[in-house]
Amino acid sequence: RVSTFYNSVDAQVAGTADADNLAVALQGNARIGANVKVSDELSGRFEYGSSAGNANIRLLYGEWNFGAGTFLVGQDYTPIRLPYSNSVYGTDNAMGGNGELGSPRAGQLKLRFGGFQIAAVAPDTGYTQAAAQTVEVKLPQLAAKYIYTGENFSASVLGGYSTFEVNNESVNSWTVGVGAKGTFGAFTLAGQIHGGVNVGNLTGTSTAGAANAATGGAVTNGYANVTTAGAITTVQDTDAFGYSIVGGYTVNDMFGLEAGFGYQETELDIPGTVTNEVNVYYLQAPITMAPGVFIVPEIGVVDYKEAAETKTTYVGAKWQINF
């Protein structure tokens, strides 16, 4: 996977020059791997990707089919995922963290029973801080999802929760989300909505905010808030909310169209703190040149809404060959 995008960045700051650049790069999610089948009961998967020119483990797990369901051990996507968008900008970001729930890959123990899955996941204990503090973890992150699948329609509901302590103060994180996708002849339509507290400790958000935890996690330990006097000396939560809508049309076996819009906001739970927002919208026209050979032209905008935050307009394509 190679991306070729021309980016026009509006700094939205008086006296700061805008920047226009062409970026050509091997994508970090270019990867190689295999699905392994030992027997009807035992299978596995591994996948290595490219990150800064080095191989990194994306997926590595084994799975046991015990009849009534399956039991997975290893690194996989967590259940906190509603993957409807196919936006290729930002290394196939698909509006992840910008309105769409895009699950991280993490070590976990996961049970699946038909459309239901539940997982005990390695916890993310990140938080914004000014100095090192004592962190204690006593429970894994818990995540669950149910997917209903009909003939031309699917719907999902999910939730996640985690807790850890920083200097004997609890940092509690949770999120809930719902999504649905329908196919109507050559048309598809999908959407989702989600919200929660300290969502960045469960799955990434990105609102580029200076006034709060831009990644959606908790803030603590003397972190200077730009909109209030003094500093934060206790744990403060970050509220998050987002939604997205995606529509597609299949012209034929070679050509397609897709458009999407995403909105994400985060707000530190302190009076007077600004709400940080981002809008993302795009239009793409995937082209299948041959089996396994794809070009995905795309044009779009990533607009961080607050003063002194950037607005990026981009146009280009992703080039991909599967083998």
mmCIF file of C-alpha atoms in Angstrom:
data_model
loop_
_atom_site.group_PDB
_atom_site.id
_atom_site.type_symbol
_atom_site.label_atom_id
_atom_site.label_comp_id
_atom_site.label_asym_id
_atom_site.label_seq_id
_atom_site.Cartn_x
_atom_site.Cartn_y
_atom_site.Cartn_z
ATOM 1 C CA ARG A 1 0.000 0.000 0.000
ATOM 2 C CA VAL A 2 1.501 3.296 -1.136
ATOM 3 C CA SER A 3 -0.168 6.667 -0.594
ATOM 4 C CA THR A 4 0.285 9.672 -2.881
ATOM 5 C CA PHE A 5 -1.503 12.721 -1.512
ATOM 6 C CA TYR A 6 -1.224 16.440 -2.057
ATOM 7 C CA ASN A 7 -2.005 18.238 1.212
ATOM 8 C CA SER A 8 -2.968 21.884 1.556
ATOM 9 C CA VAL A 9 -2.786 22.872 5.239
ATOM 10 C CA ASP A 10 -4.487 26.065 6.410
ATOM 11 C CA ALA A 11 -2.824 26.987 9.720
ATOM 12 C CA GLN A 12 -5.749 29.291 10.653
ATOM 13 C CA VAL A 13 -3.348 31.428 12.695
ATOM 14 C CA ALA A 14 -2.626 35.067 11.845
ATOM 15 C CA GLY A 15 0.960 35.458 10.692
ATOM 16 C CA THR A 16 1.517 31.727 10.210
ATOM 17 C CA ALA A 17 2.102 30.586 6.657
ATOM 18 C CA ASP A 18 -0.028 27.877 5.093
ATOM 19 C CA ALA A 19 1.747 24.818 3.694
ATOM 20 C CA ASP A 20 1.232 22.765 0.543
ATOM 21 C CA ASN A 21 3.054 19.460 0.190
ATOM 22 C CA LEU A 22 3.051 16.254 -1.821
ATOM 23 C CA ALA A 23 3.463 13.163 0.372
ATOM 24 C CA VAL A 24 4.459 9.829 -1.179
ATOM 25 C CA ALA A 25 5.054 6.939 1.216
ATOM 26 C CA LEU A 26 4.777 3.250 1.912
ATOM 27 C CA GLN A 27 1.831 3.010 4.280
ATOM 28 C CA GLY A 28 2.422 1.734 7.794
ATOM 29 C CA ASN A 29 -0.413 -0.758 7.306
ATOM 30 C CA ALA A 30 1.225 -2.395 4.298
ATOM 31 C CA ARG A 31 1.510 -5.934 5.627
ATOM 32 C CA ILE A 32 2.138 -9.606 5.091
ATOM 33 C CA GLY A 33 0.786 -12.573 6.996
ATOM 34 C CA ALA A 34 -1.208 -15.769 6.832
ATOM 35 C CA ASN A 35 -4.291 -17.540 8.085
ATOM 36 C CA VAL A 36 -3.265 -20.907 9.517
ATOM 37 C CA LYS A 37 -5.574 -23.904 9.907
ATOM 38 C CA VAL A 38 -4.365 -26.781 12.070
ATOM 39 C CA SER A 39 -7.688 -28.646 12.224
ATOM 40 C CA ASP A 40 -11.413 -27.988 12.240
ATOM 41 C CA GLU A 41 -11.019 -26.931 15.891
ATOM 42 C CA LEU A 42 -7.711 -25.013 15.864
ATOM 43 C CA SER A 43 -6.695 -22.082 13.670
ATOM 44 C CA GLY A 44 -4.559 -18.973 13.888
ATOM 45 C CA ARG A 45 -3.459 -15.816 12.177
ATOM 46 C CA PHE A 46 -0.378 -13.633 12.036
ATOM 47 C CA GLU A 47 0.220 -10.327 10.308
ATOM 48 C CA TYR A 48 3.302 -8.123 10.211
ATOM 49 C CA GLY A 49 3.159 -4.507 9.069
ATOM 50 C CA SER A 50 5.628 -1.775 8.161
ATOM 51 C CA SER A 51 6.261 1.036 10.640
ATOM 52 C CA ALA A 52 9.080 3.508 9.925
ATOM 53 C CA GLY A 53 10.709 0.835 7.786
ATOM 54 C CA ASN A 54 10.592 -1.803 10.532
ATOM 55 C CA ALA A 55 8.371 -4.856 10.873
ATOM 56 C CA ASN A 56 5.768 -4.679 13.625
ATOM 57 C CA ILE A 57 3.241 -7.230 14.846
ATOM 58 C CA ARG A 58 -0.296 -6.248 13.878
ATOM 59 C CA LEU A 59 -2.114 -9.517 14.542
ATOM 60 C CA LEU A 60 -0.912 -12.677 16.250
ATOM 61 C CA TYR A 61 -3.423 -15.089 17.747
ATOM 62 C CA GLY A 62 -4.702 -18.633 17.989
ATOM 63 C CA GLU A 63 -8.374 -19.583 18.098
ATOM 64 C CA TRP A 64 -10.152 -22.690 19.350
ATOM 65 C CA ASN A 65 -13.576 -23.670 18.041
ATOM 66 C CA PHE A 66 -15.193 -25.626 20.867
ATOM 67 C CA GLY A 67 -18.536 -26.132 19.132
ATOM 68 C CA ALA A 68 -20.777 -23.661 20.918
ATOM 69 C CA GLY A 69 -18.379 -20.812 20.128
ATOM 70 C CA THR A 70 -14.717 -19.867 19.751
ATOM 71 C CA PHE A 71 -11.992 -18.817 22.174
ATOM 72 C CA LEU A 72 -9.238 -16.478 20.933
ATOM 73 C CA VAL A 73 -5.869 -15.904 22.642
ATOM 74 C CA GLY A 74 -3.483 -13.238 21.352
ATOM 75 C CA GLN A 75 -3.446 -9.834 19.652
ATOM 76 C CA ASP A 76 -6.506 -8.920 17.596
ATOM 77 C CA TYR A 77 -8.896 -6.012 17.093
ATOM 78 C CA THR A 78 -10.984 -5.390 20.205
ATOM 79 C CA PRO A 79 -14.812 -5.471 20.014
ATOM 80 C CA ILE A 80 -14.918 -1.636 20.212
ATOM 81 C CA ARG A 81 -15.067 -1.271 16.451
ATOM 82 C CA LEU A 82 -17.687 -0.162 13.918
ATOM 83 C CA PRO A 83 -15.778 -0.273 10.594
ATOM 84 C CA TYR A 84 -18.078 1.238 7.972
ATOM 85 C CA SER A 85 -15.900 3.859 6.259
ATOM 86 C CA ASN A 86 -13.291 2.952 3.635
ATOM 87 C CA SER A 87 -11.564 6.352 3.575
ATOM 88 C CA VAL A 88 -7.908 5.800 2.639
ATOM 89 C CA TYR A 89 -6.432 9.118 3.783
ATOM 90 C CA GLY A 90 -4.158 9.024 6.827
ATOM 91 C CA THR A 91 -3.045 5.418 6.228
ATOM 92 C CA ASP A 92 -6.551 4.052 5.654
ATOM 93 C CA ASN A 93 -7.733 5.910 8.738
ATOM 94 C CA ALA A 94 -11.398 5.408 7.749
ATOM 95 C CA MET A 95 -12.381 8.374 9.963
ATOM 96 C CA GLY A 96 -11.122 6.436 12.989
ATOM 97 C CA GLY A 97 -11.161 8.789 15.973
ATOM 98 C CA ASN A 98 -12.825 11.445 13.802
ATOM 99 C CA GLY A 99 -16.380 10.182 14.185
ATOM 100 C CA GLU A 100 -15.926 6.457 13.687
ATOM 101 C CA LEU A 101 -14.970 3.927 16.364
ATOM 102 C CA GLY A 102 -11.786 2.309 15.092
ATOM 103 C CA SER A 103 -10.592 -0.383 17.470
ATOM 104 C CA PRO A 104 -6.950 -0.694 18.455
ATOM 105 C CA ARG A 105 -5.237 -4.061 18.172
ATOM 106 C CA ALA A 106 -4.382 -5.386 21.626
ATOM 107 C CA GLY A 107 -3.560 -8.543 23.530
ATOM 108 C CA GLN A 108 -6.767 -10.164 24.743
ATOM 109 C CA LEU A 109 -8.813 -13.216 25.610
ATOM 110 C CA LYS A 110 -11.973 -13.217 23.510
ATOM 111 C CA LEU A 111 -15.058 -15.434 23.423
ATOM 112 C CA ARG A 112 -17.418 -15.478 20.444
ATOM 113 C CA PHE A 113 -20.904 -17.006 20.409
ATOM 114 C CA GLY A 114 -22.519 -16.381 17.033
ATOM 115 C CA GLY A 115 -22.965 -12.616 16.726
ATOM 116 C CA PHE A 116 -21.927 -11.945 20.334
ATOM 117 C CA GLN A 117 -18.345 -11.412 21.480
ATOM 118 C CA ILE A 118 -16.800 -10.450 24.803
ATOM 119 C CA ALA A 119 -13.135 -9.816 25.576
ATOM 120 C CA ALA A 120 -10.760 -9.186 28.464
ATOM 121 C CA VAL A 121 -8.223 -6.765 26.954
ATOM 122 C CA ALA A 122 -4.825 -5.459 28.003
ATOM 123 C CA PRO A 123 -5.679 -2.074 29.605
ATOM 124 C CA ASP A 124 -4.520 1.291 28.296
ATOM 125 C CA THR A 125 -3.331 3.309 31.319
ATOM 126 C CA GLY A 126 -2.425 6.464 29.415
ATOM 127 C CA TYR A 127 -3.284 9.919 30.760
ATOM 128 C CA THR A 128 -2.048 13.459 30.253
ATOM 129 C CA GLN A 129 0.383 14.402 33.014
ATOM 130 C CA ALA A 130 3.128 16.790 34.047
ATOM 131 C CA ALA A 131 5.228 14.249 35.963
ATOM 132 C CA ALA A 132 5.415 10.525 36.605
ATOM 133 C CA GLN A 133 2.901 9.056 39.037
ATOM 134 C CA THR A 134 2.134 5.677 40.546
ATOM 135 C CA VAL A 135 -0.290 3.666 38.420
ATOM 136 C CA GLU A 136 -2.119 0.577 39.711
ATOM 137 C CA VAL A 137 -4.157 -1.797 37.550
ATOM 138 C CA LYS A 138 -6.463 -4.349 39.167
ATOM 139 C CA LEU A 139 -8.855 -5.286 36.343
ATOM 140 C CA PRO A 140 -8.509 -5.860 32.583
ATOM 141 C CA GLN A 141 -10.342 -3.705 30.110
ATOM 142 C CA LEU A 142 -13.710 -5.303 29.300
ATOM 143 C CA ALA A 143 -15.397 -4.981 25.915
ATOM 144 C CA ALA A 144 -18.417 -6.603 24.286
ATOM 145 C CA LYS A 145 -20.332 -6.361 21.016
ATOM 146 C CA TYR A 146 -23.397 -7.921 19.443
ATOM 147 C CA ILE A 147 -23.873 -7.973 15.661
ATOM 148 C CA TYR A 148 -27.255 -8.777 14.140
ATOM 149 C CA THR A 149 -26.974 -9.833 10.499
ATOM 150 C CA GLY A 150 -29.964 -9.996 8.168
ATOM 151 C CA GLU A 151 -30.216 -10.593 4.440
ATOM 152 C CA ASN A 152 -29.404 -7.004 3.389
ATOM 153 C CA PHE A 153 -28.982 -5.364 6.769
ATOM 154 C CA SER A 154 -26.726 -5.541 9.815
ATOM 155 C CA ALA A 155 -26.769 -3.701 13.139
ATOM 156 C CA SER A 156 -24.286 -3.578 16.013
ATOM 157 C CA VAL A 157 -24.301 -2.455 19.620
ATOM 158 C CA LEU A 158 -21.140 -2.374 21.730
ATOM 159 C CA GLY A 159 -19.714 -1.212 25.012
ATOM 160 C CA GLY A 160 -16.418 -1.050 26.847
ATOM 161 C CA TYR A 161 -15.148 -0.282 30.353
ATOM 162 C CA SER A 162 -11.785 0.023 32.078
ATOM 163 C CA THR A 163 -10.466 1.323 35.385
ATOM 164 C CA PHE A 164 -7.071 1.960 36.946
ATOM 165 C CA GLU A 165 -5.677 4.147 39.708
ATOM 166 C CA VAL A 166 -3.274 7.094 39.559
ATOM 167 C CA ASN A 167 -1.916 8.047 42.991
ATOM 168 C CA ASN A 168 -4.919 6.278 44.561
ATOM 169 C CA GLU A 169 -7.422 8.158 42.382
ATOM 170 C CA SER A 170 -9.602 6.089 40.071
ATOM 171 C CA VAL A 171 -9.596 6.716 36.321
ATOM 172 C CA ASN A 172 -12.776 5.163 34.941
ATOM 173 C CA SER A 173 -13.390 4.903 31.206
ATOM 174 C CA TRP A 174 -16.452 3.748 29.310
ATOM 175 C CA THR A 175 -18.043 3.961 25.897
ATOM 176 C CA VAL A 176 -21.202 2.738 24.173
ATOM 177 C CA GLY A 177 -21.969 2.801 20.477
ATOM 178 C CA VAL A 178 -24.517 1.640 17.924
ATOM 179 C CA GLY A 179 -24.241 1.299 14.178
ATOM 180 C CA ALA A 180 -26.100 -0.117 11.186
ATOM 181 C CA LYS A 181 -25.504 -0.830 7.508
ATOM 182 C CA GLY A 182 -27.981 -1.573 4.745
ATOM 183 C CA THR A 183 -27.638 -2.597 1.097
ATOM 184 C CA PHE A 184 -30.247 -1.483 -1.421
ATOM 185 C CA GLY A 185 -29.350 -2.860 -4.824
ATOM 186 C CA ALA A 186 -26.153 -1.095 -5.873
ATOM 187 C CA PHE A 187 -26.389 1.381 -2.967
ATOM 188 C CA THR A 188 -25.100 1.001 0.589
ATOM 189 C CA LEU A 189 -25.750 3.252 3.552
ATOM 190 C CA ALA A 190 -24.155 3.003 6.998
ATOM 191 C CA GLY A 191 -23.961 5.117 10.119
ATOM 192 C CA GLN A 192 -22.980 5.042 13.758
ATOM 193 C CA ILE A 193 -23.073 7.112 16.938
ATOM 194 C CA HIS A 194 -21.075 6.719 20.124
ATOM 195 C CA GLY A 195 -20.209 8.495 23.345
ATOM 196 C CA GLY A 196 -18.509 8.009 26.662
ATOM 197 C CA VAL A 197 -15.954 9.193 29.193
ATOM 198 C CA ASN A 198 -12.179 8.896 28.749
ATOM 199 C CA VAL A 199 -12.856 7.049 25.509
ATOM 200 C CA GLY A 200 -9.196 7.479 24.562
ATOM 201 C CA ASN A 201 -8.356 4.746 27.066
ATOM 202 C CA LEU A 202 -10.524 2.334 25.073
ATOM 203 C CA THR A 203 -10.086 3.477 21.484
ATOM 204 C CA GLY A 204 -8.425 6.504 19.935
ATOM 205 C CA THR A 205 -10.078 9.863 19.392
ATOM 206 C CA SER A 206 -8.430 12.827 17.718
ATOM 207 C CA THR A 207 -9.662 16.398 18.056
ATOM 208 C CA ALA A 208 -6.246 18.150 18.084
ATOM 209 C CA GLY A 209 -7.252 20.142 21.153
ATOM 210 C CA ALA A 210 -4.766 22.055 23.274
ATOM 211 C CA ALA A 211 -7.316 22.697 26.013
ATOM 212 C CA ASN A 212 -7.960 19.076 26.956
ATOM 213 C CA ALA A 213 -6.771 15.562 26.343
ATOM 214 C CA ALA A 214 -6.870 15.582 22.539
ATOM 215 C CA THR A 215 -6.781 11.796 22.477
ATOM 216 C CA GLY A 216 -9.847 11.571 24.706
ATOM 217 C CA GLY A 217 -8.134 10.250 27.828
ATOM 218 C CA ALA A 218 -8.059 11.521 31.405
ATOM 219 C CA VAL A 219 -5.956 14.475 32.580
ATOM 220 C CA THR A 220 -4.160 14.687 35.919
ATOM 221 C CA ASN A 221 -1.125 15.855 37.912
ATOM 222 C CA GLY A 222 -0.620 19.557 37.434
ATOM 223 C CA TYR A 223 -1.499 19.623 33.748
ATOM 224 C CA ALA A 224 -1.882 23.320 32.869
ATOM 225 C CA ASN A 225 -5.242 23.982 31.272
ATOM 226 C CA VAL A 226 -5.170 26.826 28.788
ATOM 227 C CA THR A 227 -8.664 28.084 29.550
ATOM 228 C CA THR A 228 -8.611 28.130 33.348
ATOM 229 C CA ALA A 229 -6.268 29.635 35.897
ATOM 230 C CA GLY A 230 -3.890 27.382 37.786
ATOM 231 C CA ALA A 231 -3.332 23.711 37.137
ATOM 232 C CA ILE A 232 -5.233 20.457 37.441
ATOM 233 C CA THR A 233 -4.053 18.493 40.460
ATOM 234 C CA THR A 234 -6.721 15.780 40.548
ATOM 235 C CA VAL A 235 -8.008 13.374 37.924
ATOM 236 C CA GLN A 236 -10.297 15.103 35.432
ATOM 237 C CA ASP A 237 -12.378 13.157 32.925
ATOM 238 C CA THR A 238 -12.732 13.869 29.229
ATOM 239 C CA ASP A 239 -16.202 13.509 27.726
ATOM 240 C CA ALA A 240 -16.435 12.357 24.118
ATOM 241 C CA PHE A 241 -19.146 12.102 21.466
ATOM 242 C CA GLY A 242 -19.038 11.276 17.783
ATOM 243 C CA TYR A 243 -20.995 10.050 14.781
ATOM 244 C CA SER A 244 -20.476 9.222 11.124
ATOM 245 C CA ILE A 245 -22.469 8.441 7.997
ATOM 246 C CA VAL A 246 -21.198 6.686 4.867
ATOM 247 C CA GLY A 247 -22.869 6.076 1.518
ATOM 248 C CA GLY A 248 -21.626 3.988 -1.398
ATOM 249 C CA TYR A 249 -22.609 3.050 -4.935
ATOM 250 C CA THR A 250 -21.245 0.166 -7.022
ATOM 251 C CA VAL A 251 -21.130 1.218 -10.663
ATOM 252 C CA ASN A 252 -19.795 -2.131 -11.890
ATOM 253 C CA ASP A 253 -17.106 -4.683 -11.039
ATOM 254 C CA MET A 254 -14.409 -2.111 -11.797
ATOM 255 C CA PHE A 255 -15.727 1.210 -10.476
ATOM 256 C CA GLY A 256 -17.391 2.400 -7.299
ATOM 257 C CA LEU A 257 -18.157 5.585 -5.377
ATOM 258 C CA GLU A 258 -18.174 6.345 -1.641
ATOM 259 C CA ALA A 259 -18.750 9.497 0.386
ATOM 260 C CA GLY A 260 -18.598 9.981 4.122
ATOM 261 C CA PHE A 261 -18.892 12.530 6.913
ATOM 262 C CA GLY A 262 -17.608 12.242 10.475
ATOM 263 C CA TYR A 263 -17.848 14.418 13.571
ATOM 264 C CA GLN A 264 -15.974 14.031 16.851
ATOM 265 C CA GLU A 265 -15.855 16.180 19.955
ATOM 266 C CA THR A 266 -14.022 15.952 23.278
ATOM 267 C CA GLU A 267 -14.341 18.178 26.316
ATOM 268 C CA LEU A 268 -12.404 18.190 29.564
ATOM 269 C CA ASP A 269 -14.848 18.033 32.467
ATOM 270 C CA ILE A 270 -13.900 21.421 33.942
ATOM 271 C CA PRO A 271 -16.119 24.537 33.850
ATOM 272 C CA GLY A 272 -14.991 26.977 31.179
ATOM 273 C CA THR A 273 -13.124 24.395 29.102
ATOM 274 C CA VAL A 274 -13.739 24.634 25.370
ATOM 275 C CA THR A 275 -15.212 21.736 23.413
ATOM 276 C CA ASN A 276 -12.742 20.552 20.796
ATOM 277 C CA GLU A 277 -14.294 19.420 17.531
ATOM 278 C CA VAL A 278 -13.276 17.957 14.201
ATOM 279 C CA ASN A 279 -15.214 17.436 10.966
ATOM 280 C CA VAL A 280 -14.049 15.036 8.280
ATOM 281 C CA TYR A 281 -15.653 14.580 4.878
ATOM 282 C CA TYR A 282 -14.479 12.840 1.724
ATOM 283 C CA LEU A 283 -15.388 11.464 -1.700
ATOM 284 C CA GLN A 284 -13.593 8.522 -3.271
ATOM 285 C CA ALA A 285 -13.861 6.449 -6.453
ATOM 286 C CA PRO A 286 -12.288 2.984 -5.950
ATOM 287 C CA ILE A 287 -10.986 1.372 -9.125
ATOM 288 C CA THR A 288 -10.298 -2.376 -9.401
ATOM 289 C CA MET A 289 -7.704 -2.674 -12.176
ATOM 290 C CA ALA A 290 -7.469 -6.474 -11.906
ATOM 291 C CA PRO A 291 -8.123 -9.067 -9.184
ATOM 292 C CA GLY A 292 -6.057 -7.867 -6.223
ATOM 293 C CA VAL A 293 -4.986 -4.584 -7.886
ATOM 294 C CA PHE A 294 -6.648 -1.401 -6.587
ATOM 295 C CA ILE A 295 -6.364 2.365 -6.969
ATOM 296 C CA VAL A 296 -8.477 4.534 -4.683
ATOM 297 C CA PRO A 297 -8.568 8.231 -5.671
ATOM 298 C CA GLU A 298 -9.920 10.411 -2.857
ATOM 299 C CA ILE A 299 -10.512 14.073 -2.082
ATOM 300 C CA GLY A 300 -11.499 15.382 1.316
ATOM 301 C CA VAL A 301 -11.127 17.756 4.268
ATOM 302 C CA VAL A 302 -9.986 17.291 7.881
ATOM 303 C CA ASP A 303 -11.143 20.401 9.738
ATOM 304 C CA TYR A 304 -10.171 20.964 13.369
ATOM 305 C CA LYS A 305 -12.716 23.585 14.308
ATOM 306 C CA GLU A 306 -11.113 25.657 17.079
ATOM 307 C CA ALA A 307 -9.013 28.784 16.645
ATOM 308 C CA ALA A 308 -5.347 28.131 15.832
ATOM 309 C CA GLU A 309 -6.048 24.559 14.727
ATOM 310 C CA THR A 310 -5.445 23.354 11.199
ATOM 311 C CA LYS A 311 -7.750 22.654 8.296
ATOM 312 C CA THR A 312 -6.304 20.224 5.750
ATOM 313 C CA THR A 313 -7.684 19.783 2.237
ATOM 314 C CA TYR A 314 -6.238 16.779 0.417
ATOM 315 C CA VAL A 315 -6.429 15.044 -2.937
ATOM 316 C CA GLY A 316 -4.613 11.949 -4.110
ATOM 317 C CA ALA A 317 -4.844 8.184 -4.124
ATOM 318 C CA LYS A 318 -3.891 4.934 -2.444
ATOM 319 C CA TRP A 319 -2.253 2.236 -4.579
ATOM 320 C CA GLN A 320 -2.575 -1.369 -3.420
ATOM 321 C CA ILE A 321 -1.736 -4.877 -4.629
ATOM 322 C CA ASN A 322 -2.861 -7.946 -2.683
ATOM 323 C CA PHE A 323 -1.066 -11.248 -3.157
#
